[in-house]
């Protein structure tokens, strides 16, 4: 089968950083389904795994942590799917990724593809949807079905992949959503996603929130720079509030006052934790992807797909990585077809 892999960890402008390769087609056993991959998207985790280091890989390592496709075959313990089903998923960081014509994935972390979206539009969604959903509704004590929960939520980096989904999910759950963005196009994107207010993350947050009438916010998702905004969040978070984090800090964090004084809940999210450690509740990712697909098909959530760069090959994936590393992308970049 065709695939895109790496043998050395190189800067993305090196043509050897990602290579077109031929690999053996895998066979499913147990709870695995074999998916014929139709489209993939790129995420910051792809660039972080590919980042330069001396290690070498043989056979080539295949990245890719978002895909949509069709089930080709199933293992002998599979009960949730059958060949021919259209699916979407983010996969497992400890296994071979989606940048291949065929991929093995545990059925318990796979969802049915939204019927109203094509493969490219669907491939943009799984990793960011799982991350935002798990953070808001599994790690933090909120409910997707709260409707009018009366709470305010600040989403730092609202125009990114996770932020774009988090805004939509939070609005569905009844939050008043304030997003951060700094460019006209990202401000417009956040509003399109459903943010009622947008402030500039390059400027002090508290005065901007105060100008909007928010003396504090009930919850914050910091999806950008954990260290940079730590003190500011401590200032603006309400007593008994909740802070959600996905980016590892570069140094120690001071988790005493005001976090201790306010009894703030600090919640980490790593969407690969369930498949990596094979937790007893792994199937929750299957369930949430199915629920998200239903919300999409009902018109209550929308894809964050912004551009399809072309077919899945090394040159196009290098371009996708390059753009992602620039930090200027909005929504999700997708590759479709072979």
Coordinates of N, CA and C in Angstrom, one line a residue, residues 7-163:
X7 N 12.0 8.3 8.0 CA 13.1 7.5 8.5 C 14.0 8.3 9.4
X8 N 14.0 9.6 9.2 CA 14.8 10.5 10.1 C 13.9 11.7 10.5
X9 N 14.2 12.3 11.6 CA 13.4 13.4 12.1 C 14.2 14.7 11.7
X10 N 13.6 15.4 10.7 CA 14.3 16.5 10.0 C 13.4 17.7 10.0
X11 N 14.0 18.9 9.8 CA 13.2 20.1 9.6 C 12.3 19.9 8.4
X12 N 11.1 20.5 8.4 CA 10.1 20.3 7.3 C 10.6 20.8 6.0
X13 N 11.5 21.7 5.9 CA 12.0 22.2 4.6 C 13.0 21.2 3.9
X14 N 13.3 20.2 4.6 CA 14.2 19.1 4.1 C 13.3 18.2 3.3
X15 N 13.5 17.9 2.0 CA 12.7 17.0 1.2 C 12.7 15.6 1.8
X16 N 13.6 15.2 2.6 CA 13.7 13.9 3.2 C 12.9 13.8 4.5
X17 N 12.3 14.9 4.9 CA 11.5 14.9 6.2 C 10.3 14.0 6.2
X18 N 9.6 14.0 5.1 CA 8.5 13.1 4.8 C 8.6 12.5 3.5
X19 N 8.5 11.1 3.3 CA 8.8 10.4 2.1 C 7.6 9.6 1.7
X20 N 7.4 9.5 0.4 CA 6.4 8.5 -0.2 C 7.1 7.1 -0.1
X21 N 6.3 6.2 0.5 CA 6.9 4.8 0.7 C 5.8 3.8 0.4
X22 N 6.2 2.5 0.2 CA 5.3 1.4 0.0 C 5.5 0.5 1.2
X23 N 4.3 0.1 1.9 CA 4.3 -0.7 3.0 C 3.4 -1.9 2.8
X24 N 3.5 -2.9 3.6 CA 2.6 -4.1 3.5 C 1.2 -3.7 4.1
X25 N 0.2 -4.1 3.4 CA -1.2 -3.9 3.9 C -1.4 -4.7 5.2
X26 N -1.9 -4.1 6.3 CA -2.1 -4.8 7.5 C -3.4 -5.6 7.5
X27 N -3.5 -6.6 8.4 CA -4.7 -7.4 8.5 C -5.3 -7.2 9.9
X28 N -6.6 -7.1 10.1 CA -7.2 -6.8 11.4 C -7.4 -8.1 12.2
X29 N -7.2 -8.0 13.5 CA -7.6 -9.0 14.4 C -8.2 -8.4 15.7
X30 N -8.8 -9.2 16.5 CA -9.4 -8.7 17.8 C -10.4 -7.5 17.5
X31 N -10.2 -6.4 18.2 CA -11.2 -5.3 18.1 C -10.8 -4.3 17.0
X32 N -9.8 -4.6 16.2 CA -9.3 -3.7 15.2 C -10.2 -3.8 13.9
X33 N -10.4 -2.6 13.3 CA -11.0 -2.5 12.0 C -9.9 -2.0 11.1
X34 N -10.0 -2.5 9.8 CA -9.1 -2.0 8.8 C -9.8 -1.0 8.0
X35 N -9.3 0.2 8.0 CA -9.9 1.4 7.3 C -9.2 1.7 6.0
X36 N -9.9 1.8 4.9 CA -9.4 2.4 3.7 C -9.5 3.9 3.8
X37 N -8.3 4.5 4.0 CA -8.3 6.0 4.3 C -8.6 6.8 3.0
X38 N -9.6 7.7 3.2 CA -10.0 8.5 2.1 C -9.5 10.0 2.2
X39 N -9.3 10.4 3.5 CA -8.9 11.8 3.7 C -8.2 11.9 5.1
X40 N -7.3 12.8 5.3 CA -6.6 13.0 6.5 C -6.5 14.5 6.8
X41 N -6.3 14.9 8.0 CA -6.0 16.3 8.3 C -4.7 16.3 9.2
X42 N -4.1 17.5 9.3 CA -2.9 17.6 10.1 C -3.2 18.4 11.4
X43 N -2.4 18.1 12.5 CA -2.6 18.7 13.8 C -1.2 19.0 14.3
X44 N -1.1 19.9 15.3 CA 0.2 20.2 15.9 C 0.9 19.0 16.4
X45 N 0.2 17.9 16.8 CA 0.9 16.7 17.3 C 1.7 16.1 16.2
X46 N 1.3 16.2 14.9 CA 2.0 15.7 13.8 C 3.4 16.3 13.7
X47 N 3.4 17.7 13.9 CA 4.7 18.4 13.7 C 5.6 18.2 15.0
X48 N 4.9 18.0 16.1 CA 5.7 17.7 17.3 C 6.4 16.3 17.3
X49 N 5.7 15.3 16.8 CA 6.3 14.0 16.7 C 7.4 14.0 15.7
X50 N 7.2 14.8 14.6 CA 8.2 14.8 13.5 C 9.4 15.7 13.8
X51 N 9.3 16.5 14.9 CA 10.4 17.5 15.2 C 11.8 16.9 15.2
X52 N 12.8 17.6 14.7 CA 14.2 17.0 14.6 C 14.7 16.4 15.9
X53 N 15.3 15.2 15.8 CA 16.0 14.5 16.8 C 16.8 13.5 16.2
X54 N 17.8 12.9 16.9 CA 18.8 12.0 16.3 C 18.2 10.6 16.0
X55 N 17.1 10.2 16.5 CA 16.5 8.9 16.4 C 16.2 8.6 14.9
X56 N 16.4 7.3 14.5 CA 16.0 6.9 13.1 C 15.0 5.8 13.2
X57 N 14.3 5.6 12.1 CA 13.2 4.6 12.0 C 13.3 3.7 10.9
X58 N 13.2 2.4 11.2 CA 13.2 1.4 10.2 C 12.3 0.2 10.7
X59 N 11.2 -0.1 10.0 CA 10.7 0.5 8.8 C 10.2 2.0 9.0
X60 N 9.9 2.7 8.0 CA 9.5 4.1 8.1 C 8.3 4.2 9.1
X61 N 8.3 5.3 9.9 CA 7.2 5.6 10.8 C 6.2 6.4 10.1
X62 N 4.9 6.0 10.2 CA 3.8 6.7 9.6 C 3.1 7.6 10.6
X63 N 3.0 8.9 10.4 CA 2.3 9.8 11.2 C 0.8 9.9 10.8
X64 N 0.1 10.8 11.4 CA -1.3 11.0 11.0 C -2.3 10.6 12.1
X65 N -3.0 11.6 12.6 CA -3.9 11.4 13.7 C -5.3 12.0 13.5
X66 N -5.8 12.0 12.3 CA -7.1 12.3 11.9 C -7.4 11.7 10.6
X67 N -8.5 11.0 10.5 CA -8.8 10.4 9.2 C -10.3 10.2 9.1
X68 N -10.8 10.0 7.8 CA -12.1 9.5 7.5 C -11.9 8.5 6.3
X69 N -12.7 7.5 6.4 CA -12.6 6.4 5.4 C -13.7 5.4 5.4
X70 N -13.4 4.2 4.8 CA -14.4 3.2 4.7 C -13.8 1.9 5.3
X71 N -14.6 1.2 6.1 CA -14.1 0.0 6.7 C -14.0 -1.1 5.6
X72 N -12.8 -1.7 5.5 CA -12.5 -2.7 4.5 C -12.6 -4.1 5.1
X73 N -12.3 -4.3 6.4 CA -12.3 -5.6 7.0 C -12.4 -5.4 8.5
X74 N -12.8 -6.4 9.3 CA -12.9 -6.3 10.7 C -12.3 -7.5 11.4
X75 N -11.8 -7.3 12.6 CA -11.2 -8.4 13.4 C -12.3 -9.2 14.0
X76 N -11.9 -10.4 14.6 CA -12.9 -11.4 15.0 C -13.7 -11.0 16.3
X77 N -13.3 -9.9 17.0 CA -14.1 -9.4 18.1 C -14.8 -8.1 17.9
X78 N -14.9 -7.6 16.7 CA -15.5 -6.4 16.4 C -17.0 -6.6 16.3
X79 N -17.7 -5.7 17.0 CA -19.2 -5.7 17.1 C -19.9 -4.4 16.7
X80 N -19.1 -3.3 16.6 CA -19.7 -2.0 16.4 C -19.8 -1.6 14.9
X81 N -19.0 -2.3 14.0 CA -18.9 -1.9 12.6 C -18.9 -3.2 11.7
X82 N -19.1 -2.9 10.4 CA -18.9 -4.0 9.4 C -18.3 -3.4 8.2
X83 N -17.8 -4.2 7.3 CA -17.2 -3.7 6.1 C -18.2 -2.8 5.3
X84 N -17.7 -1.7 4.8 CA -18.5 -0.8 4.0 C -19.0 0.4 4.8
X85 N -18.9 0.3 6.1 CA -19.2 1.5 7.0 C -18.3 2.7 6.8
X86 N -18.8 3.9 6.7 CA -18.0 5.1 6.6 C -17.8 5.6 8.0
X87 N -16.5 5.9 8.3 CA -16.1 6.2 9.7 C -15.2 7.4 9.7
X88 N -15.0 8.0 10.9 CA -14.0 9.0 11.1 C -13.4 8.8 12.5
X89 N -12.1 9.2 12.8 CA -11.4 8.8 14.0 C -10.1 9.6 14.1
X90 N -9.5 9.6 15.3 CA -8.2 10.2 15.5 C -7.1 9.2 15.7
X91 N -7.5 8.0 16.1 CA -6.5 6.9 16.2 C -5.8 6.9 17.6
X92 N -4.6 6.3 17.5 CA -3.8 6.0 18.7 C -2.4 6.4 18.5
X93 N -1.8 7.3 19.2 CA -0.4 7.8 19.0 C 0.6 6.7 19.1
X94 N 0.3 5.6 19.8 CA 1.3 4.5 19.9 C 1.3 3.6 18.8
X95 N 0.4 3.8 17.8 CA 0.3 2.9 16.6 C 0.6 3.6 15.3
X96 N 0.7 2.9 14.2 CA 1.0 3.5 12.9 C -0.2 4.4 12.6
X97 N 0.1 5.5 12.0 CA -0.9 6.6 11.8 C -1.7 6.5 10.5
X98 N -2.4 7.5 10.2 CA -3.4 7.5 9.1 C -2.9 8.0 7.8
X99 N -1.6 8.3 7.7 CA -1.0 8.7 6.4 C -0.6 7.5 5.6
X100 N -1.6 6.6 5.4 CA -1.4 5.4 4.6 C -2.8 5.0 4.0
X101 N -2.7 4.2 2.9 CA -4.0 3.8 2.3 C -4.8 3.0 3.2
X102 N -4.2 2.2 4.1 CA -5.0 1.4 5.0 C -4.4 1.5 6.4
X103 N -5.3 1.5 7.4 CA -4.9 1.7 8.8 C -5.7 0.8 9.7
X104 N -5.0 0.2 10.7 CA -5.7 -0.5 11.7 C -6.1 0.4 12.9
X105 N -7.3 0.3 13.3 CA -7.8 1.2 14.5 C -8.7 0.4 15.3
X106 N -8.6 0.5 16.6 CA -9.5 -0.1 17.6 C -10.9 0.4 17.4
X107 N -11.9 -0.4 17.2 CA -13.3 0.0 17.0 C -13.8 1.0 18.0
X108 N -13.3 0.8 19.3 CA -13.8 1.6 20.4 C -13.4 3.1 20.4
X109 N -12.5 3.5 19.4 CA -12.2 4.9 19.3 C -12.6 5.4 17.9
X110 N -13.5 4.7 17.2 CA -13.9 5.1 15.9 C -15.4 5.5 16.0
X111 N -15.8 6.5 15.2 CA -17.2 6.9 15.1 C -17.7 6.8 13.7
X112 N -19.0 6.8 13.5 CA -19.6 6.8 12.2 C -19.4 8.2 11.6
X113 N -19.0 8.3 10.3 CA -18.8 9.5 9.7 C -20.1 10.3 9.6
X114 N -20.1 11.6 9.8 CA -21.3 12.4 9.6 C -21.9 12.2 8.2
X115 N -23.1 11.9 8.1 CA -23.7 11.6 6.7 C -23.8 12.8 5.8
X116 N -23.8 14.0 6.4 CA -24.0 15.3 5.7 C -22.6 15.9 5.2
X117 N -21.5 15.2 5.6 CA -20.2 15.7 5.2 C -19.5 14.7 4.3
X118 N -18.6 15.3 3.5 CA -17.8 14.3 2.7 C -16.6 13.9 3.5
X119 N -15.7 13.1 2.9 CA -14.6 12.6 3.7 C -13.6 13.7 4.1
X120 N -13.4 14.6 3.3 CA -12.4 15.7 3.6 C -13.0 16.5 4.8
X121 N -14.3 16.9 4.7 CA -14.9 17.7 5.8 C -14.9 16.9 7.1
X122 N -15.1 15.6 7.0 CA -15.1 14.8 8.2 C -13.7 14.6 8.8
X123 N -12.7 14.4 8.0 CA -11.4 14.2 8.5 C -10.8 15.3 9.3
X124 N -11.4 16.6 9.1 CA -10.9 17.7 9.9 C -11.3 17.7 11.3
X125 N -12.2 16.8 11.7 CA -12.9 16.9 13.0 C -12.5 16.0 14.2
X126 N -12.1 14.8 14.0 CA -12.0 13.9 15.1 C -11.1 14.3 16.3
X127 N -9.8 14.6 16.0 CA -8.9 14.9 17.1 C -9.3 16.2 17.9
X128 N -9.7 17.2 17.2 CA -10.1 18.4 17.9 C -11.4 18.3 18.6
X129 N -12.3 17.5 18.0 CA -13.6 17.3 18.6 C -13.5 16.5 19.9
X130 N -12.7 15.4 19.8 CA -12.5 14.6 21.0 C -11.8 15.4 22.1
X131 N -10.8 16.2 21.7 CA -10.1 17.1 22.7 C -11.0 18.0 23.4
X132 N -11.8 18.8 22.6 CA -12.6 19.8 23.2 C -13.8 19.2 24.0
X133 N -14.3 18.1 23.5 CA -15.4 17.4 24.2 C -15.0 16.8 25.5
X134 N -13.9 16.1 25.4 CA -13.4 15.5 26.7 C -13.0 16.5 27.7
X135 N -12.4 17.6 27.3 CA -12.0 18.7 28.2 C -13.2 19.3 28.9
X136 N -14.2 19.7 28.1 CA -15.4 20.4 28.6 C -16.3 19.4 29.4
X137 N -16.5 18.2 28.9 CA -17.6 17.4 29.4 C -17.2 16.1 30.1
X138 N -15.9 15.8 30.0 CA -15.4 14.6 30.7 C -14.4 15.0 31.8
X139 N -13.5 16.0 31.6 CA -12.6 16.4 32.6 C -13.2 17.5 33.4
X140 N -13.8 18.5 32.8 CA -14.5 19.6 33.6 C -15.9 19.2 33.8
X141 N -16.5 19.7 34.9 CA -17.8 19.2 35.3 C -19.0 19.9 34.6
X142 N -19.0 19.9 33.3 CA -20.1 20.5 32.5 C -20.8 19.5 31.7
X143 N -21.9 19.9 31.2 CA -22.7 18.9 30.4 C -23.0 19.5 29.0
X144 N -22.9 18.7 28.0 CA -23.2 19.1 26.6 C -24.7 19.4 26.5
X145 N -25.5 18.9 27.4 CA -27.0 19.1 27.3 C -27.5 20.1 28.2
X146 N -26.7 21.0 28.8 CA -27.1 22.0 29.8 C -28.0 23.1 29.3
X147 N -28.0 23.3 27.9 CA -28.8 24.4 27.3 C -28.4 25.7 27.8
X148 N -29.1 26.3 28.8 CA -28.7 27.6 29.4 C -28.1 27.4 30.7
X149 N -26.8 27.2 30.7 CA -26.1 27.0 32.0 C -25.7 28.2 32.8
X150 N -25.8 29.4 32.1 CA -25.6 30.6 32.8 C -24.2 31.0 33.1
X151 N -23.2 30.2 32.5 CA -21.8 30.4 32.8 C -21.1 31.1 31.7
X152 N -20.0 31.7 32.0 CA -19.1 32.3 31.0 C -17.9 31.5 30.8
X153 N -17.4 31.4 29.5 CA -16.2 30.7 29.2 C -15.3 31.5 28.3
X154 N -14.0 31.6 28.7 CA -13.0 32.2 27.8 C -12.2 31.2 27.1
X155 N -12.2 31.2 25.8 CA -11.4 30.3 25.0 C -10.2 31.0 24.4
X156 N -9.0 30.7 24.9 CA -7.8 31.4 24.4 C -7.3 30.6 23.2
X157 N -7.1 31.3 22.1 CA -6.8 30.7 20.8 C -8.0 30.1 20.1
X158 N -9.1 30.9 20.0 CA -10.3 30.4 19.5 C -10.3 30.0 18.1
X159 N -9.4 30.6 17.3 CA -9.4 30.2 15.8 C -8.7 29.0 15.5
X160 N -8.0 28.4 16.4 CA -7.3 27.1 16.2 C -8.2 26.0 16.0
X161 N -7.7 24.8 15.8 CA -8.5 23.6 15.5 C -9.4 23.3 16.7
X162 N -8.8 23.2 17.9 CA -9.5 22.8 19.1 C -10.4 23.9 19.5
X163 N -9.9 25.2 19.5 CA -10.7 26.3 19.8 C -12.0 26.4 19.0

